[in-house]
Coordinates of C-alpha atoms and ligand atoms in Angstrom, one line a residue:
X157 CA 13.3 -140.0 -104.2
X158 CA 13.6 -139.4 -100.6
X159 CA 12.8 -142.0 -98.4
X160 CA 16.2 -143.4 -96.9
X161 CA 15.0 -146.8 -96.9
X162 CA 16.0 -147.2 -93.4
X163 CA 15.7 -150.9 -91.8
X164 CA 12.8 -149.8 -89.3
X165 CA 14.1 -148.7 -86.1
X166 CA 17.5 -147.3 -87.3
X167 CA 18.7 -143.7 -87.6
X168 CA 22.2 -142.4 -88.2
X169 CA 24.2 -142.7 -91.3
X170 CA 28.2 -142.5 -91.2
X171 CA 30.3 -141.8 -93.8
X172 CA 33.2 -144.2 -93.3
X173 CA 35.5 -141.7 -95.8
X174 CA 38.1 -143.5 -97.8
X175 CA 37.5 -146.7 -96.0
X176 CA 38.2 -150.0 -97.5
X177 CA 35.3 -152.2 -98.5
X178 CA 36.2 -155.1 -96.4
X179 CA 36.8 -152.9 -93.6
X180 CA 33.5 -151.7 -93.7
X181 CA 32.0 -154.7 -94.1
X182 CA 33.7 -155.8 -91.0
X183 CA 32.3 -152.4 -89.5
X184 CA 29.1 -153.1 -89.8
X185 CA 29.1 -156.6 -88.6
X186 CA 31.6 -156.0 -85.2
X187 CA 30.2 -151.9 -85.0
X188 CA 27.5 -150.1 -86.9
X189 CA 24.6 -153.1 -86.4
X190 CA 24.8 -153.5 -83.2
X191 CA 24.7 -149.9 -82.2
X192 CA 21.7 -149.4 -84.3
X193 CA 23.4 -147.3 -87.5
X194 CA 20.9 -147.0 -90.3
X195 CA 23.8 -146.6 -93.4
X196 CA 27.2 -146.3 -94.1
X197 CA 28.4 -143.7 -97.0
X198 CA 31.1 -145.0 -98.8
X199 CA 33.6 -143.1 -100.9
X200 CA 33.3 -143.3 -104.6
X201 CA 33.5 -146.9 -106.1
X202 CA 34.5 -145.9 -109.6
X203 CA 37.9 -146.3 -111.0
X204 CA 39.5 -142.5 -110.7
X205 CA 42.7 -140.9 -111.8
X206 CA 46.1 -142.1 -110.1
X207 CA 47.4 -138.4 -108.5
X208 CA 51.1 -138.5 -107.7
X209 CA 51.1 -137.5 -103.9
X210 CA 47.3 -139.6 -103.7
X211 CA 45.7 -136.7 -102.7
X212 CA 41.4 -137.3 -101.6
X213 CA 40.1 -135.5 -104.1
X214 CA 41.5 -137.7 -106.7
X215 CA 38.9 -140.1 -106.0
X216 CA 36.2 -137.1 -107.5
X217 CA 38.2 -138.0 -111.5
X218 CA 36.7 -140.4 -113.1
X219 CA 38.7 -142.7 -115.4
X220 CA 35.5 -145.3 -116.0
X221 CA 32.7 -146.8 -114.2
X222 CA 34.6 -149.7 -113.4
X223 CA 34.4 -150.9 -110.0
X224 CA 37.9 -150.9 -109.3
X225 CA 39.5 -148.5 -106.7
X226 CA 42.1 -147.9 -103.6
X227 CA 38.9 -149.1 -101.2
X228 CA 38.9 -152.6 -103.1
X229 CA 37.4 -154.5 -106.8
X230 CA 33.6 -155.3 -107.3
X231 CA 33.9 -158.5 -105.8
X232 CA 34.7 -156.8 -102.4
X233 CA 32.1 -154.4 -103.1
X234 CA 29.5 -157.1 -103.6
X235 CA 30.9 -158.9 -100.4
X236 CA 30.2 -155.7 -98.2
X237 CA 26.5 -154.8 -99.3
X238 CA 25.6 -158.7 -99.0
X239 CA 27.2 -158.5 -95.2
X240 CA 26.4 -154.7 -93.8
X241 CA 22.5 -155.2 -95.6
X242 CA 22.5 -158.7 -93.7
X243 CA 23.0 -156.5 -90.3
X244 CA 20.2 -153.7 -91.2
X245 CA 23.3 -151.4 -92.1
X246 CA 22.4 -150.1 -96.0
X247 CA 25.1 -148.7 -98.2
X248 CA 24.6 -145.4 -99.9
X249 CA 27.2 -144.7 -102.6
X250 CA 29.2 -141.4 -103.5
X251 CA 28.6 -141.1 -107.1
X252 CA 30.1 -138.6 -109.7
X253 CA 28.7 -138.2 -113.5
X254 CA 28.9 -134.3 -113.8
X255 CA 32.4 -134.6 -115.2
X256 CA 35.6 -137.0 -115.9
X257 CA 39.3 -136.7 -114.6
X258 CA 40.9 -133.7 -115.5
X259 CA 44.4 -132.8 -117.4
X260 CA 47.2 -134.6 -116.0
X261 CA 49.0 -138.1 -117.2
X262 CA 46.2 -139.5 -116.6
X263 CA 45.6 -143.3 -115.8
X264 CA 42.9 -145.2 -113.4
X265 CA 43.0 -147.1 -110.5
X266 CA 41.7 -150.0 -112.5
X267 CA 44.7 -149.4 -115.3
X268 CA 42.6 -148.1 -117.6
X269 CA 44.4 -145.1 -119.7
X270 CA 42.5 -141.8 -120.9
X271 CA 43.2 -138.2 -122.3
X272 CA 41.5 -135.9 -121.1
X273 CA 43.0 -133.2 -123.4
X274 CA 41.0 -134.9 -126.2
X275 CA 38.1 -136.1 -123.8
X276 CA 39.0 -139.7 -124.7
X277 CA 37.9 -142.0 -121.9
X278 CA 38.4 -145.9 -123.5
X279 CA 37.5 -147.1 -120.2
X280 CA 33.5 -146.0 -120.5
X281 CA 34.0 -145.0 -123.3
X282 CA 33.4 -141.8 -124.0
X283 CA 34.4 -139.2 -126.5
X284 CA 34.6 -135.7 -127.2
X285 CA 31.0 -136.4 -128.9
X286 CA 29.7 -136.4 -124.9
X287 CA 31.6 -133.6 -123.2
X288 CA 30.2 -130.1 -123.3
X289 CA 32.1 -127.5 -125.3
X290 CA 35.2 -126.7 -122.6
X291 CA 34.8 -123.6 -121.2
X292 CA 35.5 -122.4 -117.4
X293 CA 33.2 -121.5 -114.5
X294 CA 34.1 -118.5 -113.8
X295 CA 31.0 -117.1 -113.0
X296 CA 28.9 -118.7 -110.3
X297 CA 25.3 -116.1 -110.9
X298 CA 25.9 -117.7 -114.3
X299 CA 23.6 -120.9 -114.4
X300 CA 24.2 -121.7 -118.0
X301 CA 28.1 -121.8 -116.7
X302 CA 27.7 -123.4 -113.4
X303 CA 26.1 -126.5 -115.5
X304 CA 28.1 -126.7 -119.1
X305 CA 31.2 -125.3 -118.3
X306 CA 34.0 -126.6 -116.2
X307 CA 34.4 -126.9 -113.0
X308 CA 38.1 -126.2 -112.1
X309 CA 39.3 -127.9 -115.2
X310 CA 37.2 -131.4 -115.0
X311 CA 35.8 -132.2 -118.2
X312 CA 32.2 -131.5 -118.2
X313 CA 30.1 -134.5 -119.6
X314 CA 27.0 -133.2 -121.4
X315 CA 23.8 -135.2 -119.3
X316 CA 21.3 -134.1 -122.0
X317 CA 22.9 -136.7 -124.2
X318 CA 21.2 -140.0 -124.6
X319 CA 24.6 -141.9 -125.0
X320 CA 25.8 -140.2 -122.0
X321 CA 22.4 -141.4 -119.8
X322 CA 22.5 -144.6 -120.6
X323 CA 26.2 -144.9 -119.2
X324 CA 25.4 -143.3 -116.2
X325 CA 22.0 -145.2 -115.8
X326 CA 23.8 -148.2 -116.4
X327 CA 26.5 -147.2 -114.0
X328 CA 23.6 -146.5 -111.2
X329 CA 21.9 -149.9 -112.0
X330 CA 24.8 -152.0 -111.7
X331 CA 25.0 -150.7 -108.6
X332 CA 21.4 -150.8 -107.3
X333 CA 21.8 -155.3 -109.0
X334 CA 25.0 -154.7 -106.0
X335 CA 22.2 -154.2 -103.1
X336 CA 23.0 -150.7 -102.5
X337 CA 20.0 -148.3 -101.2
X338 CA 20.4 -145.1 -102.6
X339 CA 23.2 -142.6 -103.9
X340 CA 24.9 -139.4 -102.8
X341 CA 24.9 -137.5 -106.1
X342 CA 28.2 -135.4 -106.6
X343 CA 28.3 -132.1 -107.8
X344 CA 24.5 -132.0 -108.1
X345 CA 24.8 -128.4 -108.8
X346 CA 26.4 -128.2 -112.1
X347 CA 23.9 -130.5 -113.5
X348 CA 20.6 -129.7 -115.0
X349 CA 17.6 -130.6 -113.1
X350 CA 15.8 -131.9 -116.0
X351 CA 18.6 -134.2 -117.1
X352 CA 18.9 -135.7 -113.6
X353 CA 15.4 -136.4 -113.9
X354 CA 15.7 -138.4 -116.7
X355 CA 18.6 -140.2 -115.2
X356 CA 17.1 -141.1 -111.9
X357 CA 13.8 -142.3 -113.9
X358 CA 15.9 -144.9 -115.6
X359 CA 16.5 -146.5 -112.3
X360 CA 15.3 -150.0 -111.2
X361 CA 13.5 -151.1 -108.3
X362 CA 15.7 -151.5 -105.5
X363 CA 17.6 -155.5 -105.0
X364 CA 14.8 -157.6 -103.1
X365 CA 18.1 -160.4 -102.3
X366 CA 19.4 -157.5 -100.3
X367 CA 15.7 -157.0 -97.9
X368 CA 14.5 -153.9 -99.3
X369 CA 10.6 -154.2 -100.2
X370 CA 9.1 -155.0 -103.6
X371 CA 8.8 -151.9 -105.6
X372 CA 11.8 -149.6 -103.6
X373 CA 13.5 -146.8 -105.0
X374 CA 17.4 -145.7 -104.5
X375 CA 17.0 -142.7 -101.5
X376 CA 18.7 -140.1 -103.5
X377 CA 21.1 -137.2 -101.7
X378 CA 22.4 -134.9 -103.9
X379 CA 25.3 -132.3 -103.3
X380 CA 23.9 -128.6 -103.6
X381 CA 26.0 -126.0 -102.0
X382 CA 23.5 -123.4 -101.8
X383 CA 24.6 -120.6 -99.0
X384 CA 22.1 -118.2 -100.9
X385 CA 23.6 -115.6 -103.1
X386 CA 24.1 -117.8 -106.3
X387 CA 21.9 -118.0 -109.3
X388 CA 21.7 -121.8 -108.4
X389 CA 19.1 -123.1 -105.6
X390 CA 18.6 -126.2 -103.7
X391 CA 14.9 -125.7 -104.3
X392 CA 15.6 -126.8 -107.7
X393 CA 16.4 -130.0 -106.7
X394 CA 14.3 -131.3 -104.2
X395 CA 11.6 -132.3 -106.1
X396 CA 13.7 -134.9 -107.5
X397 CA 15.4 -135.9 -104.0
X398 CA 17.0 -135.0 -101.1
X399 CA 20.2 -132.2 -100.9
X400 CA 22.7 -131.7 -98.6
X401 CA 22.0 -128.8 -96.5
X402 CA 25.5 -126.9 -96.2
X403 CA 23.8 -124.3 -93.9
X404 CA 22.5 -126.8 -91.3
X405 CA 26.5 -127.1 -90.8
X406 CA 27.7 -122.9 -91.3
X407 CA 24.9 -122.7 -88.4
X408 CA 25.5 -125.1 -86.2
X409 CA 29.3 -124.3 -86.6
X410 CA 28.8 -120.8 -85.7
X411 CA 26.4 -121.8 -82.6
X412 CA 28.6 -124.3 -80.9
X413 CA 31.4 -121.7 -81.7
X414 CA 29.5 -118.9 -79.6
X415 CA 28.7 -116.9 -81.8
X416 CA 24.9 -117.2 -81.9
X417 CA 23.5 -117.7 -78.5
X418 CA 22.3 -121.7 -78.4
X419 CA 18.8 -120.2 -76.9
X420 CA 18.1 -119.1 -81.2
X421 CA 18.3 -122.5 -81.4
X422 CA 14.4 -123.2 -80.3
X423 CA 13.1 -122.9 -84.0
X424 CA 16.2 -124.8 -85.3
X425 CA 14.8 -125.8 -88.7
X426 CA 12.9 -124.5 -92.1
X427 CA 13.1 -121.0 -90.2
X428 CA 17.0 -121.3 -90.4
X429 CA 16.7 -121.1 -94.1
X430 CA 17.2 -125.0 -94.5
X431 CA 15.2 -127.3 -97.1
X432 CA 12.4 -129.0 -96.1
X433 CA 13.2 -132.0 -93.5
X434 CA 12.8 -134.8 -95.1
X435 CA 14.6 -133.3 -98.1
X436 CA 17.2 -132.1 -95.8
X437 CA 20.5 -134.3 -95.4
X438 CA 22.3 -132.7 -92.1
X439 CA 25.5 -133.1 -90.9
X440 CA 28.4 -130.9 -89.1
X441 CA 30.7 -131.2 -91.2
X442 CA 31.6 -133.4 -94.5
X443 CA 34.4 -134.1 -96.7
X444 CA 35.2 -131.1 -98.1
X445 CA 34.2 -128.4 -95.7
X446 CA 36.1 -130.3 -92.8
X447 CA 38.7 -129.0 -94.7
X448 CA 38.2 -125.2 -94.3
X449 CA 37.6 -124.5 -97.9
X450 CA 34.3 -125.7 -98.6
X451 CA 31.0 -124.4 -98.1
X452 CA 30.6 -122.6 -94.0
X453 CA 34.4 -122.8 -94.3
X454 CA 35.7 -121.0 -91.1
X455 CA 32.6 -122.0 -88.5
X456 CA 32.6 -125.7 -89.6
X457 CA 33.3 -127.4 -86.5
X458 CA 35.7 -130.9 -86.6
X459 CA 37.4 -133.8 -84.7
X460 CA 40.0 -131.0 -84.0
X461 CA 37.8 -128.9 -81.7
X462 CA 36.3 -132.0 -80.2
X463 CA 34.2 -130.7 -77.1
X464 CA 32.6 -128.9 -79.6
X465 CA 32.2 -130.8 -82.1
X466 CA 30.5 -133.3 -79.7
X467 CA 27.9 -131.1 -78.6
X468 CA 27.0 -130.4 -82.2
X469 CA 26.8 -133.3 -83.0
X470 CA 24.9 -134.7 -79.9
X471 CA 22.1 -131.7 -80.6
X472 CA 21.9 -132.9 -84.5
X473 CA 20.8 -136.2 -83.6
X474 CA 18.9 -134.9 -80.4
X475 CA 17.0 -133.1 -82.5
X476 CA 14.3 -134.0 -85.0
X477 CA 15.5 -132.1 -88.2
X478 CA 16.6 -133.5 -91.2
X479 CA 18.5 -137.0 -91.7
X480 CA 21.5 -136.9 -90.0
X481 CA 25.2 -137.7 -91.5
X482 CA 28.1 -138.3 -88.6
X483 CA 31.6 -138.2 -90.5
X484 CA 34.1 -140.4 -90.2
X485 CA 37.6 -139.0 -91.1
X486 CA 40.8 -140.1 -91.6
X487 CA 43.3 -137.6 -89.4
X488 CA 45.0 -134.7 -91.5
X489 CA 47.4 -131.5 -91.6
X490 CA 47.2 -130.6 -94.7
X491 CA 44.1 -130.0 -96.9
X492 CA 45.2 -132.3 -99.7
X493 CA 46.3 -135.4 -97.7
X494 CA 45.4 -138.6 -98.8
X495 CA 44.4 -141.4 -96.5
X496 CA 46.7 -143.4 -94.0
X497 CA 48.8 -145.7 -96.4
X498 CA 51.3 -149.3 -95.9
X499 CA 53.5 -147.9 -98.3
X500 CA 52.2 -144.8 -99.8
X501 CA 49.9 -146.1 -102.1
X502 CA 47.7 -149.3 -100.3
X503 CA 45.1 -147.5 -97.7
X504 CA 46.0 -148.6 -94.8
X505 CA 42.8 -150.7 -92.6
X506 CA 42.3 -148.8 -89.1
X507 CA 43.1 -150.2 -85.9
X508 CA 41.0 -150.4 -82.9
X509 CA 41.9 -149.7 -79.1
X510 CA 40.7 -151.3 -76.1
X511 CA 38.4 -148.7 -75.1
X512 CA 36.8 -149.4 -78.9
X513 CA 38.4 -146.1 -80.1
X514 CA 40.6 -146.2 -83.6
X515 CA 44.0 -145.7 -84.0
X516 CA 46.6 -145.9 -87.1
X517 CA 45.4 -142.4 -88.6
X518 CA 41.7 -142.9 -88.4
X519 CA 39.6 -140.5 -86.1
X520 CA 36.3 -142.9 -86.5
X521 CA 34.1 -140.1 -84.5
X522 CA 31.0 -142.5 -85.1
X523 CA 33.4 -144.7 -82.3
X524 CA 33.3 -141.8 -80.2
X525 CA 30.6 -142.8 -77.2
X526 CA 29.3 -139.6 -77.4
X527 CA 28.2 -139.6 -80.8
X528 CA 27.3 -143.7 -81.3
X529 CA 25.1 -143.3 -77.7
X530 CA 23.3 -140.5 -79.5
X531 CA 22.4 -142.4 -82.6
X532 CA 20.7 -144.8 -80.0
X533 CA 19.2 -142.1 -78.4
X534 CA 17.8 -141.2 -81.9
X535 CA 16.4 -144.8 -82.4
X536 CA 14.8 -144.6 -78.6
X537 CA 13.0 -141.2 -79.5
X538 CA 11.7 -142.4 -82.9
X539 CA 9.5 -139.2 -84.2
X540 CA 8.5 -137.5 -80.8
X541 CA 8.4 -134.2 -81.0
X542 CA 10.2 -131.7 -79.1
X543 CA 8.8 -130.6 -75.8
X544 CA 9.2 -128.8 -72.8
X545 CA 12.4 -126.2 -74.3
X546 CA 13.8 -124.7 -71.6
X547 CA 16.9 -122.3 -71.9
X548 CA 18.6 -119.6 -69.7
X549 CA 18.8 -116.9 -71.4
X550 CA 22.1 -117.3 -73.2
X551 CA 23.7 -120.5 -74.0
X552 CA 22.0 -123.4 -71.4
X553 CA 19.4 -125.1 -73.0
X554 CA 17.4 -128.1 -72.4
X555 CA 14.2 -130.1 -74.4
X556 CA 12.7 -133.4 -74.2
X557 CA 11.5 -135.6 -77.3
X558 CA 8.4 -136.9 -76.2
X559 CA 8.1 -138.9 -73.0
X560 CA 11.3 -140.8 -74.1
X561 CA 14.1 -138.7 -74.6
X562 CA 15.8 -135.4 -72.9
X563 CA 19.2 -133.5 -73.4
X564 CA 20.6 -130.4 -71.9
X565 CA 23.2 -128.5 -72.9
X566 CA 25.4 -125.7 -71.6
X567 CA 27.7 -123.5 -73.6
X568 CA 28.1 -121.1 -71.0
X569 CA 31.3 -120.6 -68.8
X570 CA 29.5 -121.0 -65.5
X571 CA 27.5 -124.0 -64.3
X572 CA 24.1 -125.6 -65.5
X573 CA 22.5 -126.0 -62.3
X574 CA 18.5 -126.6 -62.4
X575 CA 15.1 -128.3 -61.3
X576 CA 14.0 -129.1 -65.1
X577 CA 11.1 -131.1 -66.5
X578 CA 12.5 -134.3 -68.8
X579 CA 8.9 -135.3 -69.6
X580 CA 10.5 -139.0 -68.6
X581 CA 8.6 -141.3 -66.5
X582 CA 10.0 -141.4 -62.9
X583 CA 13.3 -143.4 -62.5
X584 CA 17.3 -143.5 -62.5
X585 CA 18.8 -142.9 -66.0
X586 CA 22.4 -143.0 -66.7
X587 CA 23.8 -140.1 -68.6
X588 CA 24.6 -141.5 -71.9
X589 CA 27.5 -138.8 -73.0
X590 CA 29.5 -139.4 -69.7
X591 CA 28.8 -142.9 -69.9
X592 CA 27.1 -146.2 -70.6
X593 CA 24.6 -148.5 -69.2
X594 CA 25.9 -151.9 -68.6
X595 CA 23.6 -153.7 -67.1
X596 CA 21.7 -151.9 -64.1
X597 CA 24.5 -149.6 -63.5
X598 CA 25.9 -147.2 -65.4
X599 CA 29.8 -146.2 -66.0
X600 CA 28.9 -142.7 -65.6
X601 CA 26.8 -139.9 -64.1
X602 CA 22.9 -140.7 -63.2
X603 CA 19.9 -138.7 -63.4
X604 CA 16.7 -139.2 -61.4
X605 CA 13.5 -138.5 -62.7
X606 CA 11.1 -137.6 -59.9
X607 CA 6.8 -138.4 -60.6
X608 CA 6.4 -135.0 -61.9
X609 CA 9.2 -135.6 -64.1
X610 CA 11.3 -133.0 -62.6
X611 CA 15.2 -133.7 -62.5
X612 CA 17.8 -132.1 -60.9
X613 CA 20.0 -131.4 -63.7
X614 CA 24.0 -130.5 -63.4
X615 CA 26.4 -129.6 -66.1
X616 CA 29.3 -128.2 -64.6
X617 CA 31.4 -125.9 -67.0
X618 CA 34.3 -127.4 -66.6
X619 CA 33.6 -131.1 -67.4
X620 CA 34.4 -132.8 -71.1
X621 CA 31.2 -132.6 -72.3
X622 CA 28.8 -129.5 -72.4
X623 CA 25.6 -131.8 -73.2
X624 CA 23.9 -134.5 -70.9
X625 CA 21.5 -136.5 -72.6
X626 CA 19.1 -139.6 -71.1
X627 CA 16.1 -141.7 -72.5
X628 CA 14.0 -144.9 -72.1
X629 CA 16.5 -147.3 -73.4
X630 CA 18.8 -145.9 -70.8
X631 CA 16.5 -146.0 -67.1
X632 CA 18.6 -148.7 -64.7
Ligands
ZXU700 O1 39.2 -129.2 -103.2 C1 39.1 -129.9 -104.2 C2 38.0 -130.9 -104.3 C3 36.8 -130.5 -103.8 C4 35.7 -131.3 -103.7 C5 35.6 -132.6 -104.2 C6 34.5 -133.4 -104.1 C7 33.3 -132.8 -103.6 O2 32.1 -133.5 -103.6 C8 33.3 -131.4 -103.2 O3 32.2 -130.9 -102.8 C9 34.5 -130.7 -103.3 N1 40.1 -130.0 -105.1 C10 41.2 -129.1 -105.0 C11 42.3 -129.6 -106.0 C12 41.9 -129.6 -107.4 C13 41.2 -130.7 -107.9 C14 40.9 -130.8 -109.3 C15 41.3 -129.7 -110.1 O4 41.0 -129.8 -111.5 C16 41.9 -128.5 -109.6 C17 42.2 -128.5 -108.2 C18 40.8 -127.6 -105.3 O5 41.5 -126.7 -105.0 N2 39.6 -127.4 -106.0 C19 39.1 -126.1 -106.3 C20 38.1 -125.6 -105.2 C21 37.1 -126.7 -104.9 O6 36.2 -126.9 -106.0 C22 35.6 -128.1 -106.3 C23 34.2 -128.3 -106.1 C24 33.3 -127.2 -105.6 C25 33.6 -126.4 -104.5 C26 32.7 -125.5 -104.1 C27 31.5 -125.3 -104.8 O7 30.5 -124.4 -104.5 C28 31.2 -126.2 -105.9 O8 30.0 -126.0 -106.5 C29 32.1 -127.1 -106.3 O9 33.6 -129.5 -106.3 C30 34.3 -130.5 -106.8 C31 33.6 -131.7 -107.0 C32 34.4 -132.8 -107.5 O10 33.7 -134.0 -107.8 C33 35.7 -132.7 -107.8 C34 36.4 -131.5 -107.5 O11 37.7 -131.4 -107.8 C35 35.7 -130.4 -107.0 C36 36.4 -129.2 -106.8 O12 37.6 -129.1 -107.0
CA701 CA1 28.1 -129.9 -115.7

């Protein structure tokens, strides 16, 4: 289903990407609670195949649903939902049952063994008995293919088999007994429908020991990359759950880029093409895509193009639409690196700086004070809807959420400089992308709201952030 089963107040979810469970459990205690995060996506908890050079995708091969991985054992698992659920921080898990590991001498991070050439997996088990016959996809307007054949060489578990359900049911209830509050489900694409129906109905009620009300079901997120043009749509799937809407980050990519004027951006929504909004999961860019190959590829905007990316990122949790995903990366050069390791093999825990920013390999954008600020402005604006849009023509544009909330932004390479309405009361707000409220001061610029809720608003073309953003929570 699709409620997130957010603790009330909270918005924002981070996926903390190949980060260890303790360190996330730490997160959410020193970071993500107090800044008003509503979830953390974590990487996949099931043991996975052992790559030589450790690359991240290796985590996407099952060996077994043991909980035993690079990120840390069951017990470590169970230690982090207990603490992050204790802060109002839920955990939302990566899971993958379209397929097992592919060829390769295959053993798990748990030391389980498997052959994939025979589709012998001990460690579930599983047999050739609950694979579909192998065959490539090699055709993606083929939707027979894009479900029961392979996808690049992972063997293809057959979901229509009861065997087969019960694993995976059993997998996703062991979990849910763990206090976790919903699933992102992998590869949702090359699954049928109908058989992920019956899965997800075999579900129990969500953990009660972990807060979540009597009667709860896992908020389920599943992975269609639908950029039109395939025989496969999203729209088959979000009767079950949410999806991950791949075009909410192609678009916002190529908007941030200049190449659509941000002014399109008034009916930003179901009129881009995007699933329904509360069956939308948003985001700017993920995983895979950050990566250049995925879906958007080329217009996917990341840490590397950072003024950017914050401006994005700051207008996708501005705005109403969808639920919102911030990623949290580890830094790379090449596509198939790994995580930062100790020794090659051990992922390495990050390291913070005195300004709260991470170091030792990890980017942590959701540290950046331009993004965390925004999920509090998120949590100020609750559902208010978007008022008073104002743009210049081109790429300056402005809107208010309510009475609580305003942001302006200018992608233009000459000044922002205008009388605007912020539909705020009348006050002194501190600018919560160049700075912070502490106290009844604020460490950057200030905005004043006159009675008629006019402010003069400046966004010079030259400063570090294009966007300017204020709200109730934030009046000195
Ligand atoms: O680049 C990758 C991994 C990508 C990847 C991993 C997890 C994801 O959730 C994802 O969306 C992509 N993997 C590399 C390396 C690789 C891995 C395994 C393998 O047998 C061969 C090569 C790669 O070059 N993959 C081929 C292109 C990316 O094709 C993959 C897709 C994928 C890409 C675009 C689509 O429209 C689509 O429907 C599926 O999903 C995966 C899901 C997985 O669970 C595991 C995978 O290996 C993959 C996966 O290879
Ligand atoms: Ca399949």
């Amino acid at each position: 289903q699709f409620d997130t089963n957010y603790a009330s107040g909270r918005s924002g979810m981070v996926h903390l990407f190949e980060w260890k469970w303790d360190d996330i459990a730490a997160e959410c205690e020193n970071f993500l609670g107090p800044n008003g995060f509503a979830g953390v996506q974590v990487s996949p908890v099931n043991e996975n195949a052992v790559k030589d050079s450790r690359p991240w995708w290796e985590r996407y091969q099952p060996i077994s649903y043991k909980l035993v991985t690079r990120s840390g054992n069951e017990e470590q698992f169970a230690s982090m939902t207990r603490r992050c659920n204790a802060v109002g921080v839920r955990i939302y898990v990566d899971v993958i049952f379209n397929h097992m590991a592919a060829n390769g001498g295959t053993y798990g991070t748990g030391g389980s063994t498997a052959s994939p050439s025979s589709k012998s997996y001990p460690g579930v088990p599983y047999s050739s008995l609950d694979f579909n016959p192998t065959c490539a996809i090699s055709n993606y307007n083929d939707a027979n293919q894009v479900r029961n054949c392979e996808l690049v060489g992972l063997r293809d578990l057959n979901q229509g088999n009861s065997y087969v359900q019960e694993k995976i049911a059993e997998f996703l209830n062991h979990l849910i007994d763990l206090g976790v509050a919903g699933f992102r489900v992998d590869a949702a694409k090359h699954m049928w429908p109908a058989d992920l129906g019956v899965i997800y109905g075999r579900l129990k009620n969500l953990n009660t020991d972990h807060g979540f009300s009597s009667g709860s079901k896992a908020y389920i997120v599943q992975e269609v990359i639908d950029m039109g043009g395939e025989a496969i749509s999203k729209s088959e799937y979000t009767g079950l759950g949410a999806i991950t809407e791949f075009r909410h980050s192609d678009s916002i990519g190529k908007a941030f880029r200049g190449k659509n004027q941000l002014r399109y951006l008034s009916n930003w929504g179901t009129a881009w093409g995007f699933a329904a909004s509360d069956r939308s999961l948003v985001f700017v860019d993920n995983h895979d895509n950050q990566r250049g190959h995925g879906a958007g590829g080329a217009d996917v905007l990341t840490y590397k193009v950072p003024k950017q990316y914050k401006m994005a990122s700051a207008f996708m949790l501005a705005h109403p639409f969808g639920t919102p995903r911030v990623m949290s990366s580890f830094s790379f050069s090449d596509t198939d690196q790994g995580p930062p390791t100790t020794d090659g093999h051990n992922i390495a825990s990050p390291s913070f700086n005195s300004d709260n920013s991470c170091s030792g390999g990890w980017v942590c954008e959701h540290r950046w004070r331009q993004i965390y600020n925004m999920v509090a402005f998120r949590n100020a604006v609750g559902s208010d809807a978007i008022q008073n849009w104002w743009d210049n023509g081109s790429n300056q544009i402005a809107f208010s959420r309510g009475s609580r909330g305003f942001v302006a932004f200018n992608n233009d390479n000459y000044d922002l400089n205008s009388s605007l309405q912020t539909g705020l009361p009348a006050g002194t707000y501190c600018d919560v992308i160049s700075g912070t409220k502490n106290g009844s001061s604020c460490t950057g610029k200030t905005v004043t709201v006159g009675s008629d809720g006019r402010a003069s608003i400046y966004l010079g073309n030259s400063e570090d952030d294009g966007v300017l953003a204020i709200h109730v929570n934030a009046m000195l």
